[in-house]
mmCIF file of C-alpha atoms and ligand atoms in Angstrom:
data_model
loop_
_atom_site.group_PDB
_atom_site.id
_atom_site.type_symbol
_atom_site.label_atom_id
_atom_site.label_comp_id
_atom_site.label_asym_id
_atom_site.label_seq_id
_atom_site.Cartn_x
_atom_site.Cartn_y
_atom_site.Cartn_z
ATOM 1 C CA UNK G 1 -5.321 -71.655 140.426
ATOM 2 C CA UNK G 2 -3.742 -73.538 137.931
ATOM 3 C CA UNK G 3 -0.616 -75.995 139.231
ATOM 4 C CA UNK G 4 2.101 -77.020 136.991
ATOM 5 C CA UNK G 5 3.991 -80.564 137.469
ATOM 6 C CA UNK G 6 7.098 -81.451 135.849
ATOM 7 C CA UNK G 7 8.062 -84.798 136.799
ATOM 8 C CA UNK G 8 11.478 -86.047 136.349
ATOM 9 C CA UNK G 9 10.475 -89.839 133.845
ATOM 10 C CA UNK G 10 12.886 -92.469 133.902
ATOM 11 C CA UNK G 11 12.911 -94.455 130.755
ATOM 12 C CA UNK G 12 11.544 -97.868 130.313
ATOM 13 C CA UNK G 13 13.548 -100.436 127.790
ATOM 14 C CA UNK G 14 13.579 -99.024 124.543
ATOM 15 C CA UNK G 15 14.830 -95.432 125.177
ATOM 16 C CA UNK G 16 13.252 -92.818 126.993
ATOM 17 C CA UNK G 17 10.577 -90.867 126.589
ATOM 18 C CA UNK G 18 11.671 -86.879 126.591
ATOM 19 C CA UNK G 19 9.956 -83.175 127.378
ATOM 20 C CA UNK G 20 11.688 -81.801 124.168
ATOM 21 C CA UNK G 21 11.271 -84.893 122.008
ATOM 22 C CA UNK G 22 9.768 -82.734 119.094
ATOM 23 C CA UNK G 23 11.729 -79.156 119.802
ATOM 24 C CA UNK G 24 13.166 -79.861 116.486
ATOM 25 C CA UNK G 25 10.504 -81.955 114.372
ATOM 26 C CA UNK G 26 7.647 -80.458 115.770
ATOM 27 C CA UNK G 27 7.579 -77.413 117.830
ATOM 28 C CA UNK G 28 3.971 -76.480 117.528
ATOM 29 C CA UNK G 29 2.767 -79.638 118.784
ATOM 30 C CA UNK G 30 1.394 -79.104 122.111
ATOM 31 C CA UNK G 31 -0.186 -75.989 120.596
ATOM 32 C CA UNK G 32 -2.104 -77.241 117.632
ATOM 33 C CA UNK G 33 -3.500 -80.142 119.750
ATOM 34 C CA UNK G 34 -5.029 -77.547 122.772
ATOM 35 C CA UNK G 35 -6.154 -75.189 119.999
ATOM 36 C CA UNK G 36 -7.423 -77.848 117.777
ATOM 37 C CA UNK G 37 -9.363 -79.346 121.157
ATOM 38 C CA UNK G 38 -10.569 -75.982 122.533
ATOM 39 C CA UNK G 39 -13.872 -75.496 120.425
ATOM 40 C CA UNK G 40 -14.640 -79.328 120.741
ATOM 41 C CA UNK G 41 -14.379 -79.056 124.889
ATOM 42 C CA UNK G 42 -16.526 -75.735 124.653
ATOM 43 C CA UNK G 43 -18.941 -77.325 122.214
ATOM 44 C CA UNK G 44 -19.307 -80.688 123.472
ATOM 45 C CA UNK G 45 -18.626 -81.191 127.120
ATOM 46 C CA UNK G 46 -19.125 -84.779 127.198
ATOM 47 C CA UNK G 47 -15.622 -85.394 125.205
ATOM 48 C CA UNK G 48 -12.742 -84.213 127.599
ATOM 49 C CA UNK G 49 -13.941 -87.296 130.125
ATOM 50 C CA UNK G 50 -13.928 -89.985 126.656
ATOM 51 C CA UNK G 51 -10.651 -88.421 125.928
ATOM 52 C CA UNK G 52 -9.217 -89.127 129.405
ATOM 53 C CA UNK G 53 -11.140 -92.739 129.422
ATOM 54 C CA UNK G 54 -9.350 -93.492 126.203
ATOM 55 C CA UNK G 55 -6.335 -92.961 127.494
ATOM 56 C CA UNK G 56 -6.435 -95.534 129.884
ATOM 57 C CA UNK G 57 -7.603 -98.498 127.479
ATOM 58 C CA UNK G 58 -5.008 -97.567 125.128
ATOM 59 C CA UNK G 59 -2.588 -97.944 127.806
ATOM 60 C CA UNK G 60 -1.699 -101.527 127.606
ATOM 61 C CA UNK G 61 1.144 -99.931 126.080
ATOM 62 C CA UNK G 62 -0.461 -96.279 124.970
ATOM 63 C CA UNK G 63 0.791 -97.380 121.170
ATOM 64 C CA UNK G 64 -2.829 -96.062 119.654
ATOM 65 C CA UNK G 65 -4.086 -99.596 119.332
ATOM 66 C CA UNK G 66 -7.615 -98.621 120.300
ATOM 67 C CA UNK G 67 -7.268 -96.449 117.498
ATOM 68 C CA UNK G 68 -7.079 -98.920 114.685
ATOM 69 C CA UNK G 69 -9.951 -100.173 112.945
ATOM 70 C CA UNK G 70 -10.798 -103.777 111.923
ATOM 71 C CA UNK G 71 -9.121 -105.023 109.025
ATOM 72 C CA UNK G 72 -9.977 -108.401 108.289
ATOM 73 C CA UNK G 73 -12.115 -110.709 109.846
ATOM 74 C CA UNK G 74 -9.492 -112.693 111.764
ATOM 75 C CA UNK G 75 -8.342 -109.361 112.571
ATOM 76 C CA UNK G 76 -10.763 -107.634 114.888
ATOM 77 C CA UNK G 77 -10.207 -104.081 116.537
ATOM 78 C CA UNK G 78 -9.882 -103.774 120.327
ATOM 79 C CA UNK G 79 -12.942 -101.602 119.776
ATOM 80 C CA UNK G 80 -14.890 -105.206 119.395
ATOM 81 C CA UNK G 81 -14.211 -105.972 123.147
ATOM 82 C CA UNK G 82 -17.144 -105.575 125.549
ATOM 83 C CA UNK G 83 -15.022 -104.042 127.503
ATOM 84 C CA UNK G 84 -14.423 -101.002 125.572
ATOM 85 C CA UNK G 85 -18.070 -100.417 125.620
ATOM 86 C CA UNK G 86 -18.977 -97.083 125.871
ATOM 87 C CA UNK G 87 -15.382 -95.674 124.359
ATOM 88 C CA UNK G 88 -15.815 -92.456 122.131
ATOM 89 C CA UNK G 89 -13.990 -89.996 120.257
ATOM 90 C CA UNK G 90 -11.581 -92.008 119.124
ATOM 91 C CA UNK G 91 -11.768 -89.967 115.984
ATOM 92 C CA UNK G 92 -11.004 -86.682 117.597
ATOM 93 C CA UNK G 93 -7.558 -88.408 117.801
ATOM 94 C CA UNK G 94 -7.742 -88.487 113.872
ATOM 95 C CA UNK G 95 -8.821 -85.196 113.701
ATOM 96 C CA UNK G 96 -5.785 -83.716 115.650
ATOM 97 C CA UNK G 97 -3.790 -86.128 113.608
ATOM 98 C CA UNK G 98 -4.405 -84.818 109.734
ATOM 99 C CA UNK G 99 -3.600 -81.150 111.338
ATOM 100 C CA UNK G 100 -0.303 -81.893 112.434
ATOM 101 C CA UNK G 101 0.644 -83.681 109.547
ATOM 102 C CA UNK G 102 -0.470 -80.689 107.415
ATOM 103 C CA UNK G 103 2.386 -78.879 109.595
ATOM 104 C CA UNK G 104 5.041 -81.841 110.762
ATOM 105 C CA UNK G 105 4.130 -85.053 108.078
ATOM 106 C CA UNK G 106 4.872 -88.801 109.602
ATOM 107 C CA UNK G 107 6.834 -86.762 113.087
ATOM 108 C CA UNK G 108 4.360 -87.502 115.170
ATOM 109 C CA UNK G 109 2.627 -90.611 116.637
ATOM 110 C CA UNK G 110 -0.746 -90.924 117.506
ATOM 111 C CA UNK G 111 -0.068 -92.625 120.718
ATOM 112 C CA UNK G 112 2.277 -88.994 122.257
ATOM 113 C CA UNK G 113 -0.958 -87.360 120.526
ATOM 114 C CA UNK G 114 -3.578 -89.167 122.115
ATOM 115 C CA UNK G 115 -1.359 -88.508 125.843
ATOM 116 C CA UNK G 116 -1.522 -84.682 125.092
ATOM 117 C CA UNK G 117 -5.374 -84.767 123.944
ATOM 118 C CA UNK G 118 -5.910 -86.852 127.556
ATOM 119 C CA UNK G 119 -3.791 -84.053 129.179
ATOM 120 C CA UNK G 120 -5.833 -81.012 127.725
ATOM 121 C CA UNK G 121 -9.282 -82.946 128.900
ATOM 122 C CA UNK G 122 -7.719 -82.907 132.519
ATOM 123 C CA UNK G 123 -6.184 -79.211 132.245
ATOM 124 C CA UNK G 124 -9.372 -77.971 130.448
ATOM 125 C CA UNK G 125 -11.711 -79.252 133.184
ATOM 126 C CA UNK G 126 -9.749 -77.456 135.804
ATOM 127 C CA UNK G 127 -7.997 -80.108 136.596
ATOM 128 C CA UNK G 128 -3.741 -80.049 137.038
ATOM 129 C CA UNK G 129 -1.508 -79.164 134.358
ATOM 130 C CA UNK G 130 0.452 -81.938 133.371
ATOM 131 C CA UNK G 131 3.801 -81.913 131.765
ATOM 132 C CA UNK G 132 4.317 -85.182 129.366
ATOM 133 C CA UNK G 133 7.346 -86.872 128.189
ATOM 134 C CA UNK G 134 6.832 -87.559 124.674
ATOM 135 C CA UNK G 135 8.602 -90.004 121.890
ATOM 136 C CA UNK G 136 5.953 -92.790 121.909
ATOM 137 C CA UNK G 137 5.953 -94.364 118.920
ATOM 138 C CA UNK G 138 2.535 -96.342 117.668
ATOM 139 C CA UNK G 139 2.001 -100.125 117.376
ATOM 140 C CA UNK G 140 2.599 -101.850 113.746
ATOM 141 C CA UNK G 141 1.179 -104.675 114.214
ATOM 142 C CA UNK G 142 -2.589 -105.333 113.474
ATOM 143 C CA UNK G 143 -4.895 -105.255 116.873
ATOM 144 C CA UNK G 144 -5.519 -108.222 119.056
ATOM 145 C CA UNK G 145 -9.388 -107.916 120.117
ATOM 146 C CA UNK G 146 -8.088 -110.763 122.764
ATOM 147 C CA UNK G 147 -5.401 -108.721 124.436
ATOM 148 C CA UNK G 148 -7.434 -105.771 124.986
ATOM 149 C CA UNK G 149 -10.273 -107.827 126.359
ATOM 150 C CA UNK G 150 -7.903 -109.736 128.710
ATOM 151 C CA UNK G 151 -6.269 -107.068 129.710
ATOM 152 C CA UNK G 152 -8.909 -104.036 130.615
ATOM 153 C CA UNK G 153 -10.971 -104.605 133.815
ATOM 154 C CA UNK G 154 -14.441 -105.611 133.583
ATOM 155 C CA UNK G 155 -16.931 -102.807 135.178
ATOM 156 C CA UNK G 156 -17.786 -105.426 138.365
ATOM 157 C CA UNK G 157 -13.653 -104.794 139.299
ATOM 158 C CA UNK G 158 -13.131 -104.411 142.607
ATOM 159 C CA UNK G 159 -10.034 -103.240 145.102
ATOM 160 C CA UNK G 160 -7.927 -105.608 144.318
ATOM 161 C CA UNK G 161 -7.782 -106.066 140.967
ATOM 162 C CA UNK G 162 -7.367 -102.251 140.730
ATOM 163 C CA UNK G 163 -4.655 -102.762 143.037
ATOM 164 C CA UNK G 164 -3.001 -105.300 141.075
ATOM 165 C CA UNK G 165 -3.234 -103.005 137.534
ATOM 166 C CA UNK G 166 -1.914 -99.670 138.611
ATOM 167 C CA UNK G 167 0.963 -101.644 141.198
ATOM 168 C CA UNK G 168 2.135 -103.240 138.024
ATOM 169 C CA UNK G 169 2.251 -100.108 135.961
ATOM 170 C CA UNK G 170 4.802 -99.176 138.616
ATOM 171 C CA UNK G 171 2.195 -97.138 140.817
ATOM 172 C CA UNK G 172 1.985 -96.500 144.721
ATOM 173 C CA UNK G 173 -1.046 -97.454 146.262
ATOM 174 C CA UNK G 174 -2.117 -93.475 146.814
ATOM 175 C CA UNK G 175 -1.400 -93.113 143.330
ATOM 176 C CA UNK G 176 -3.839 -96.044 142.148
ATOM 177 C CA UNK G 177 -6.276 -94.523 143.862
ATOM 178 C CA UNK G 178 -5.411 -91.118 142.716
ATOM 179 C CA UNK G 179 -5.998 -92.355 139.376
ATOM 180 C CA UNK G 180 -9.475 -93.586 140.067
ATOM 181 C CA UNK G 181 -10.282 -90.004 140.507
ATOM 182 C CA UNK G 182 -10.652 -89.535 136.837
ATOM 183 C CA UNK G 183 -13.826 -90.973 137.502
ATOM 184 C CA UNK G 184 -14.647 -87.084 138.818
ATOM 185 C CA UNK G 185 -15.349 -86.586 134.872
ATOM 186 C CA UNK G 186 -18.187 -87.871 132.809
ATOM 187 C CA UNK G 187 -20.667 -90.625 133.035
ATOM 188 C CA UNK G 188 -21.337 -94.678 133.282
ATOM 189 C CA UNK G 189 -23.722 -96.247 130.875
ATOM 190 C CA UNK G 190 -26.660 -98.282 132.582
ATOM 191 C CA UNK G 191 -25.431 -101.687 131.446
ATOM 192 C CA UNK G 192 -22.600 -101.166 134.016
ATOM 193 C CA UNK G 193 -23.940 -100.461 136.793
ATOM 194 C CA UNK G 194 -27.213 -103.569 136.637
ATOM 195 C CA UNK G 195 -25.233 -105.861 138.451
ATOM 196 C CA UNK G 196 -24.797 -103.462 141.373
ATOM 197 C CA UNK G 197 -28.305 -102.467 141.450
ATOM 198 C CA UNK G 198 -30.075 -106.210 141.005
ATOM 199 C CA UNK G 199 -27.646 -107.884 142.382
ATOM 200 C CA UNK G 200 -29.007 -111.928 143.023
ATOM 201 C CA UNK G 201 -30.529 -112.728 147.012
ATOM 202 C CA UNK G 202 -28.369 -113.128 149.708
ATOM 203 C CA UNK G 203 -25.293 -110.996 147.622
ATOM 204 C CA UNK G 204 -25.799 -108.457 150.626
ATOM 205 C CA UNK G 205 -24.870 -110.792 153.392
ATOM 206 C CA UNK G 206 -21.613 -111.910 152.016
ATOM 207 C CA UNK G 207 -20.206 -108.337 152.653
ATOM 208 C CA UNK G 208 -20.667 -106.421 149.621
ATOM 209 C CA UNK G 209 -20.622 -102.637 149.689
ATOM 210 C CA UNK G 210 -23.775 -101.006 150.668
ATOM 211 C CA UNK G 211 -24.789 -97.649 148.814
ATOM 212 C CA UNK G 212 -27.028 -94.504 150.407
ATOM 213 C CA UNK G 213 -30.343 -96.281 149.874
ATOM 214 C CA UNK G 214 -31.837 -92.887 148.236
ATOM 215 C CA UNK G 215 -29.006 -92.736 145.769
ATOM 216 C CA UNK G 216 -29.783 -96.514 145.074
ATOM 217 C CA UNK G 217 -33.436 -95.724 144.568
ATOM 218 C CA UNK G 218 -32.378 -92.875 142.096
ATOM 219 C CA UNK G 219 -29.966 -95.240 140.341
ATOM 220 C CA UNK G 220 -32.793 -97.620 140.089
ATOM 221 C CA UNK G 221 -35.330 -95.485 138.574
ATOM 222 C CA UNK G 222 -32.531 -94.072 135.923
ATOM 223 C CA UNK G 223 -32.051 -97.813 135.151
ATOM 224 C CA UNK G 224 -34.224 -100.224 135.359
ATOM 225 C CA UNK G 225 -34.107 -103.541 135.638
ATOM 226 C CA UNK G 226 -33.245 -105.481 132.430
ATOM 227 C CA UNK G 227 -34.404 -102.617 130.048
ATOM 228 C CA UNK G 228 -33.439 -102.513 126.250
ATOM 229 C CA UNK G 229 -32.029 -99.266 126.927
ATOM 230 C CA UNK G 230 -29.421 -99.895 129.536
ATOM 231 C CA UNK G 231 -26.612 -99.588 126.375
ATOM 232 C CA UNK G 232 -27.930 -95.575 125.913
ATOM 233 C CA UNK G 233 -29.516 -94.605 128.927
ATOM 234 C CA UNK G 234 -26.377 -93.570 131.495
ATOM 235 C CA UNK G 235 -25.946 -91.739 134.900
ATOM 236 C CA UNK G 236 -23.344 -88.988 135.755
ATOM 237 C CA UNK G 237 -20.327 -90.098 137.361
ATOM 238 C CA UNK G 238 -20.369 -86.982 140.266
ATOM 239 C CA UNK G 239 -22.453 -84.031 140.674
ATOM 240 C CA UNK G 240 -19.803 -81.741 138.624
ATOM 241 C CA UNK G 241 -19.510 -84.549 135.714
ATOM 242 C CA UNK G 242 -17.227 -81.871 133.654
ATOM 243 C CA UNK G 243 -15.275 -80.262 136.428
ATOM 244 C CA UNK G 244 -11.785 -82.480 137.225
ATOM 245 C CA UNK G 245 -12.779 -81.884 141.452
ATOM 246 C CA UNK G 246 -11.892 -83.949 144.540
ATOM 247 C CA UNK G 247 -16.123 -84.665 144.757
ATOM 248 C CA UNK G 248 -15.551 -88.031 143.524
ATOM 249 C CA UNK G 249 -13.940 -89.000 146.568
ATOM 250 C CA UNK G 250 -16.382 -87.119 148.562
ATOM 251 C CA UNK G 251 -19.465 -88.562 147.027
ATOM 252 C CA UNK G 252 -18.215 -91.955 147.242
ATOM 253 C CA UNK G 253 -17.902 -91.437 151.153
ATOM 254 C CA UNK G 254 -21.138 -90.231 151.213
ATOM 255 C CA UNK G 255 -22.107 -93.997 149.608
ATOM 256 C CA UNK G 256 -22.969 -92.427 146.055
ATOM 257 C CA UNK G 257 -20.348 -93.923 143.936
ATOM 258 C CA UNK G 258 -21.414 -95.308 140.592
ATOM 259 C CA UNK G 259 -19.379 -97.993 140.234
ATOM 260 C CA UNK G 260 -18.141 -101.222 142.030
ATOM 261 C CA UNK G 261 -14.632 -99.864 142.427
ATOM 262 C CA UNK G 262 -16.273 -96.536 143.313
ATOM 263 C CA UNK G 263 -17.733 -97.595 146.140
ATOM 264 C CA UNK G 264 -15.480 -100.237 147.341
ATOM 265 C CA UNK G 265 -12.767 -97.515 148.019
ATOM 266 C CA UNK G 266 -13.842 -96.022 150.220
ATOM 267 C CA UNK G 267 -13.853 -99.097 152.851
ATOM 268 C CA UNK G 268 -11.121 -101.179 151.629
ATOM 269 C CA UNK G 269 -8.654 -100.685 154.890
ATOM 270 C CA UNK G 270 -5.987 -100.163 151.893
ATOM 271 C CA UNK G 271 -7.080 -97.288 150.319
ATOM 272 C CA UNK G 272 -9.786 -95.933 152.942
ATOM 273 C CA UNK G 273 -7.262 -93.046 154.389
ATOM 274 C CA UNK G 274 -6.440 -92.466 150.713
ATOM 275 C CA UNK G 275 -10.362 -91.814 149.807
ATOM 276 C CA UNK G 276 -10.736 -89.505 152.902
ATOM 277 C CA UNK G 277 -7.557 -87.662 152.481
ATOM 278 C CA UNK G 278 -8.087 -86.509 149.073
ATOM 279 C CA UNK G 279 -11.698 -85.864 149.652
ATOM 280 C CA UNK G 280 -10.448 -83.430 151.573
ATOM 281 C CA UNK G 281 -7.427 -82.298 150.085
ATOM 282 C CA UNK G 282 -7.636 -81.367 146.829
ATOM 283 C CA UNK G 283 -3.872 -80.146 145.892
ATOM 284 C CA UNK G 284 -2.976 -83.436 147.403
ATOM 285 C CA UNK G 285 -4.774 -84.988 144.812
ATOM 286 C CA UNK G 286 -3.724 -83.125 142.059
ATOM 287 C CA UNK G 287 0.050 -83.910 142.818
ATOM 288 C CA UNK G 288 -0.927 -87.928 143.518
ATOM 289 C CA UNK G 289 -3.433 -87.974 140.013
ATOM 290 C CA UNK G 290 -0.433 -86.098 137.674
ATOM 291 C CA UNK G 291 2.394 -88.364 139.033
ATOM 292 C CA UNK G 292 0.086 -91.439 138.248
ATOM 293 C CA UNK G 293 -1.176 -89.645 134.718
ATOM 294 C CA UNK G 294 3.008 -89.842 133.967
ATOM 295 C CA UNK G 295 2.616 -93.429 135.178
ATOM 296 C CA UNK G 296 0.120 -94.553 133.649
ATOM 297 C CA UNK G 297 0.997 -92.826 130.209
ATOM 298 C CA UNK G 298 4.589 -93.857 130.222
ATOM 299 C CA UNK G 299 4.145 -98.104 131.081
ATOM 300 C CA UNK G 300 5.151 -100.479 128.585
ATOM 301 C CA UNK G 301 5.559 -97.653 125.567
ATOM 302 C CA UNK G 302 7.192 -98.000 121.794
ATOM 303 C CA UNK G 303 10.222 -96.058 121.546
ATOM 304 C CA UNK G 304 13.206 -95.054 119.607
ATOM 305 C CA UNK G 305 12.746 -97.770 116.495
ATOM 306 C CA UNK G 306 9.876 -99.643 118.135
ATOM 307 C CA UNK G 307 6.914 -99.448 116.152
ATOM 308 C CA UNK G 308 6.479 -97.040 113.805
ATOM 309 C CA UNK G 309 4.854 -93.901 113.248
ATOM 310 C CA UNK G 310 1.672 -94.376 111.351
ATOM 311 C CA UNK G 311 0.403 -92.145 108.962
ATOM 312 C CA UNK G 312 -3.452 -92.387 109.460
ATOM 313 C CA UNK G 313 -4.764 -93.012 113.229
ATOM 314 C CA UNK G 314 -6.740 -95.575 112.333
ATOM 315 C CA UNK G 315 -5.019 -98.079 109.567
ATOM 316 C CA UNK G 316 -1.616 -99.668 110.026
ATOM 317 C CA UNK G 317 -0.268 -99.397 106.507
HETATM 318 C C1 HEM O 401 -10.004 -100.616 137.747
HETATM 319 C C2 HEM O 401 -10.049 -99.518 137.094
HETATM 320 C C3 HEM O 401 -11.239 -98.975 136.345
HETATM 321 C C4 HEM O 401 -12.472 -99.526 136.111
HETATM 322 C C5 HEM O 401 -13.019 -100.875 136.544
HETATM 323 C C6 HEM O 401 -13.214 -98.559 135.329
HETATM 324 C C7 HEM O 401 -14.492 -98.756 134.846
HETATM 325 C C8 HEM O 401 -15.230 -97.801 134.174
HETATM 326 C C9 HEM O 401 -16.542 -98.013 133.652
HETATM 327 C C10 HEM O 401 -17.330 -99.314 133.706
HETATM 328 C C11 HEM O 401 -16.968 -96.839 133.126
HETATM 329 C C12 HEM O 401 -18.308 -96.533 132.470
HETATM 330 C C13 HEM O 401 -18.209 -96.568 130.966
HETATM 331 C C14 HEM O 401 -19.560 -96.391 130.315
HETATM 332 O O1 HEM O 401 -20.525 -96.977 130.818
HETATM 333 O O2 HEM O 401 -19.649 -95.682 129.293
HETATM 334 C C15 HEM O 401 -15.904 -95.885 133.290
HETATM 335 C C16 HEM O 401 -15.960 -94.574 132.884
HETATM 336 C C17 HEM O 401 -14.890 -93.722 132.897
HETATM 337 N N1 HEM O 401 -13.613 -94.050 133.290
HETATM 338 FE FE1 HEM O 401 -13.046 -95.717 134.260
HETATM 339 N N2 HEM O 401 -12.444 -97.456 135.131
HETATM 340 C C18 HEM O 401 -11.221 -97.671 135.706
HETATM 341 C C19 HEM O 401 -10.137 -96.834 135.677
HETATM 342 C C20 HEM O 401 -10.100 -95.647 134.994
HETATM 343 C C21 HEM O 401 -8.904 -94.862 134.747
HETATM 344 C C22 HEM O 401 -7.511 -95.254 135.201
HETATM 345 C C23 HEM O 401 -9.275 -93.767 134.050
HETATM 346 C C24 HEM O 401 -8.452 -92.631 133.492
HETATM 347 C C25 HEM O 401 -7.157 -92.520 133.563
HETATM 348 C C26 HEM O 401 -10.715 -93.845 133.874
HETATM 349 C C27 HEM O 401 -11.473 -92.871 133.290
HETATM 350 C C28 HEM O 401 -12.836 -92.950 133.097
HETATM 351 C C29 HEM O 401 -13.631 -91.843 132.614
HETATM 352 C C30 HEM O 401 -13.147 -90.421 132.339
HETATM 353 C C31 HEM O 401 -14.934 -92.338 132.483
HETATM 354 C C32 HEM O 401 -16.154 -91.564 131.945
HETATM 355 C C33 HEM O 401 -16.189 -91.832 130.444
HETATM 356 C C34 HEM O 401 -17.281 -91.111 129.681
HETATM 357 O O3 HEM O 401 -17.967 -90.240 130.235
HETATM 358 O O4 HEM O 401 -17.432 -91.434 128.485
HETATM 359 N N3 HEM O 401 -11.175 -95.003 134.449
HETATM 360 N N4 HEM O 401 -14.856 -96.502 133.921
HETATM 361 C C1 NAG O 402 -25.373 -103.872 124.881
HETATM 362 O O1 NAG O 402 -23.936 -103.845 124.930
HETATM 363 C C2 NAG O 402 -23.360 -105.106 125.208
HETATM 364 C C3 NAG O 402 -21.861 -104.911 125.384
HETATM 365 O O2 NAG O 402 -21.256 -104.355 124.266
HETATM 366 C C4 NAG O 402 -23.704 -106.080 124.098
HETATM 367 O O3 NAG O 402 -23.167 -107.348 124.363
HETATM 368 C C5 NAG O 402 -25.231 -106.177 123.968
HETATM 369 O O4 NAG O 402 -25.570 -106.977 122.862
HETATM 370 C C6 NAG O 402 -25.863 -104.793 123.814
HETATM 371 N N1 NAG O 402 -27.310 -104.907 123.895
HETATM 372 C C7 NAG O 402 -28.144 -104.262 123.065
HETATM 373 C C8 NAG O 402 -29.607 -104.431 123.337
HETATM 374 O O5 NAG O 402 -27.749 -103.550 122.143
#
């Protein structure tokens, strides 16, 4: 079954973003992006979740940013943040970019292309359908390294800092934790999960979440302690790492989430009910995660003649 949402968006300052912002300037937009992505999904599994990831660290205004390389030294990327560790296929984004310019030149921005590429991932992992507003315009100014590092949540985030994120990009508290689900897709690199599994003496006691102790053993044997490999060794984040599926929720229950936020979920009296509902209600989830998506994709965004639209993905010329 494949659900549709259309979501009314009310525009932030700026202008508003719109469903037929490139009727005119760019008709085939939505198609050569899915068409373009369809043989990378089918080849390479793995890139639908870093699409969907980098979506959310570009979202501290979803104006490409991430996408920009370093220039000068003074200058460094957002890329050069530890915590866009693990980030990839940024230059998919690229990619998609030089084909629609062959067919609508210096129309479209790399941030409204870098939403739909995050949408496909979702839709092409049998996840929801989700209709975008588009007319996001991408950042001109060179990358601050600082904001993105001050900005993103560090991998030991718990409830309430996850709270405090998705409230301020204007979402409900079933929504924030409707967007966690995206952690149904893909996997989490060693190095982020070491303070979970050796954490210091007496860390226990003070209340910390407690994981199924076989799934800790497994985690611990995937990653042990302190190894040089923890950056390229990683573990999957659900049993169905490529299939966009309530079992995130329902593995986390079961005490098998991967991360700190994964597991503290599920008995934070905030979002507890949340966890359990949409572990087992799945179209519940769908609507929650594609209102959020719209959120999510839509806070703090370039329009009308904010920014500009660049030319190349990755240089601001
Ligand atoms: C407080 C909020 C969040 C925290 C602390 C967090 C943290 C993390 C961490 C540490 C990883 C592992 C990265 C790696 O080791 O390679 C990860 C993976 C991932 N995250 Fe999140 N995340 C959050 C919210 C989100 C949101 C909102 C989305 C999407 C909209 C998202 C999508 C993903 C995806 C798809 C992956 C798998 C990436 C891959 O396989 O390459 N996360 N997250
Ligand atoms: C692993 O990644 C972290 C974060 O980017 C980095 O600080 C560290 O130097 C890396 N370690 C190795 C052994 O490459």
């Amino acid at each position: 079954m494949v659900l549709i949402f259309f979501l009314r968006f009310n525009g932030v300052a700026g202008g508003a973003l719109q469903y037929n912002f490139y009727e005119e300037s760019c008709p085939q937009l939505e198609d050569i992006v899915s068409t373009g992505l369809h043989p990378i999904f089918l080849s390479d599994p793995t890139s639908a979740p870093a699409l969907l990831r980098l979506l959310f660290h570009d979202c501290q205004g979803c104006d490409a940013s991430i996408l920009v390389d370093t220039v000068k030294a003074n200058r460094l990327s957002e890329m050069t943040s530890a915590k866009n560790f693990g980030i990839r296929k940024r230059d998919l984004i690229g990619n998609l970019k030089t084909l629609v310019e062959d067919e609508c030149p210096v129309q479209v921005s790399c941030a409204d292309i870098l939403v739909l590429a995050a949408r496909e991932a979702v839709a092409s992992s049998w996840g929801p359908l989700i209709k975008v507003p588009l007319g996001r315009r991408d950042s001109s100014a060179a990358p601050s390294y600082q904001l993105a590092d001050s900005l993103l949540p560090p991998a030991t985030t718990g409830v309430d800092e996850m709270l405090r994120i998705f409230t301020g990009k204007g979402m409900t508290v079933e929504e924030s934790v409707a967007i966690m689900g995206s952690h149904t897709l893909g996997s989490t690199h060693c190095l982020n999960i070491l303070n979970r599994l050796y954490k210091p003496e007496g860390v226990e006691a003070q209340g910390i979440v407690l994981m199924d102790p076989r799934f800790e053993a497994f985690l611990r044997l995937t990653c042990p302690k302190w190894s040089l490999i923890s950056n390229i060794t990683s573990v999957l984040n659900d049993v169905t790492p490529t299939v966009f599926d309530n079992h995130y929720y329902m593995k986390a229950m079961g005490g098998r989430g991967v991360l700190t936020i994964d597991a503290e979920m599920v008995i934070d009296p905030r979002t507890a009910q949340i966890v359990e509902h949409f572990a087992t209600n799945q179209d519940d989830f769908f609507h929650a995660f594609s209102t959020a998506f719209l959120k999510l994709s839509s806070s703090g965004v370039l329009t009308g003649d904010q920014g500009v639209i660049r030319r190349k993905c990755n240089v601001i010329d």
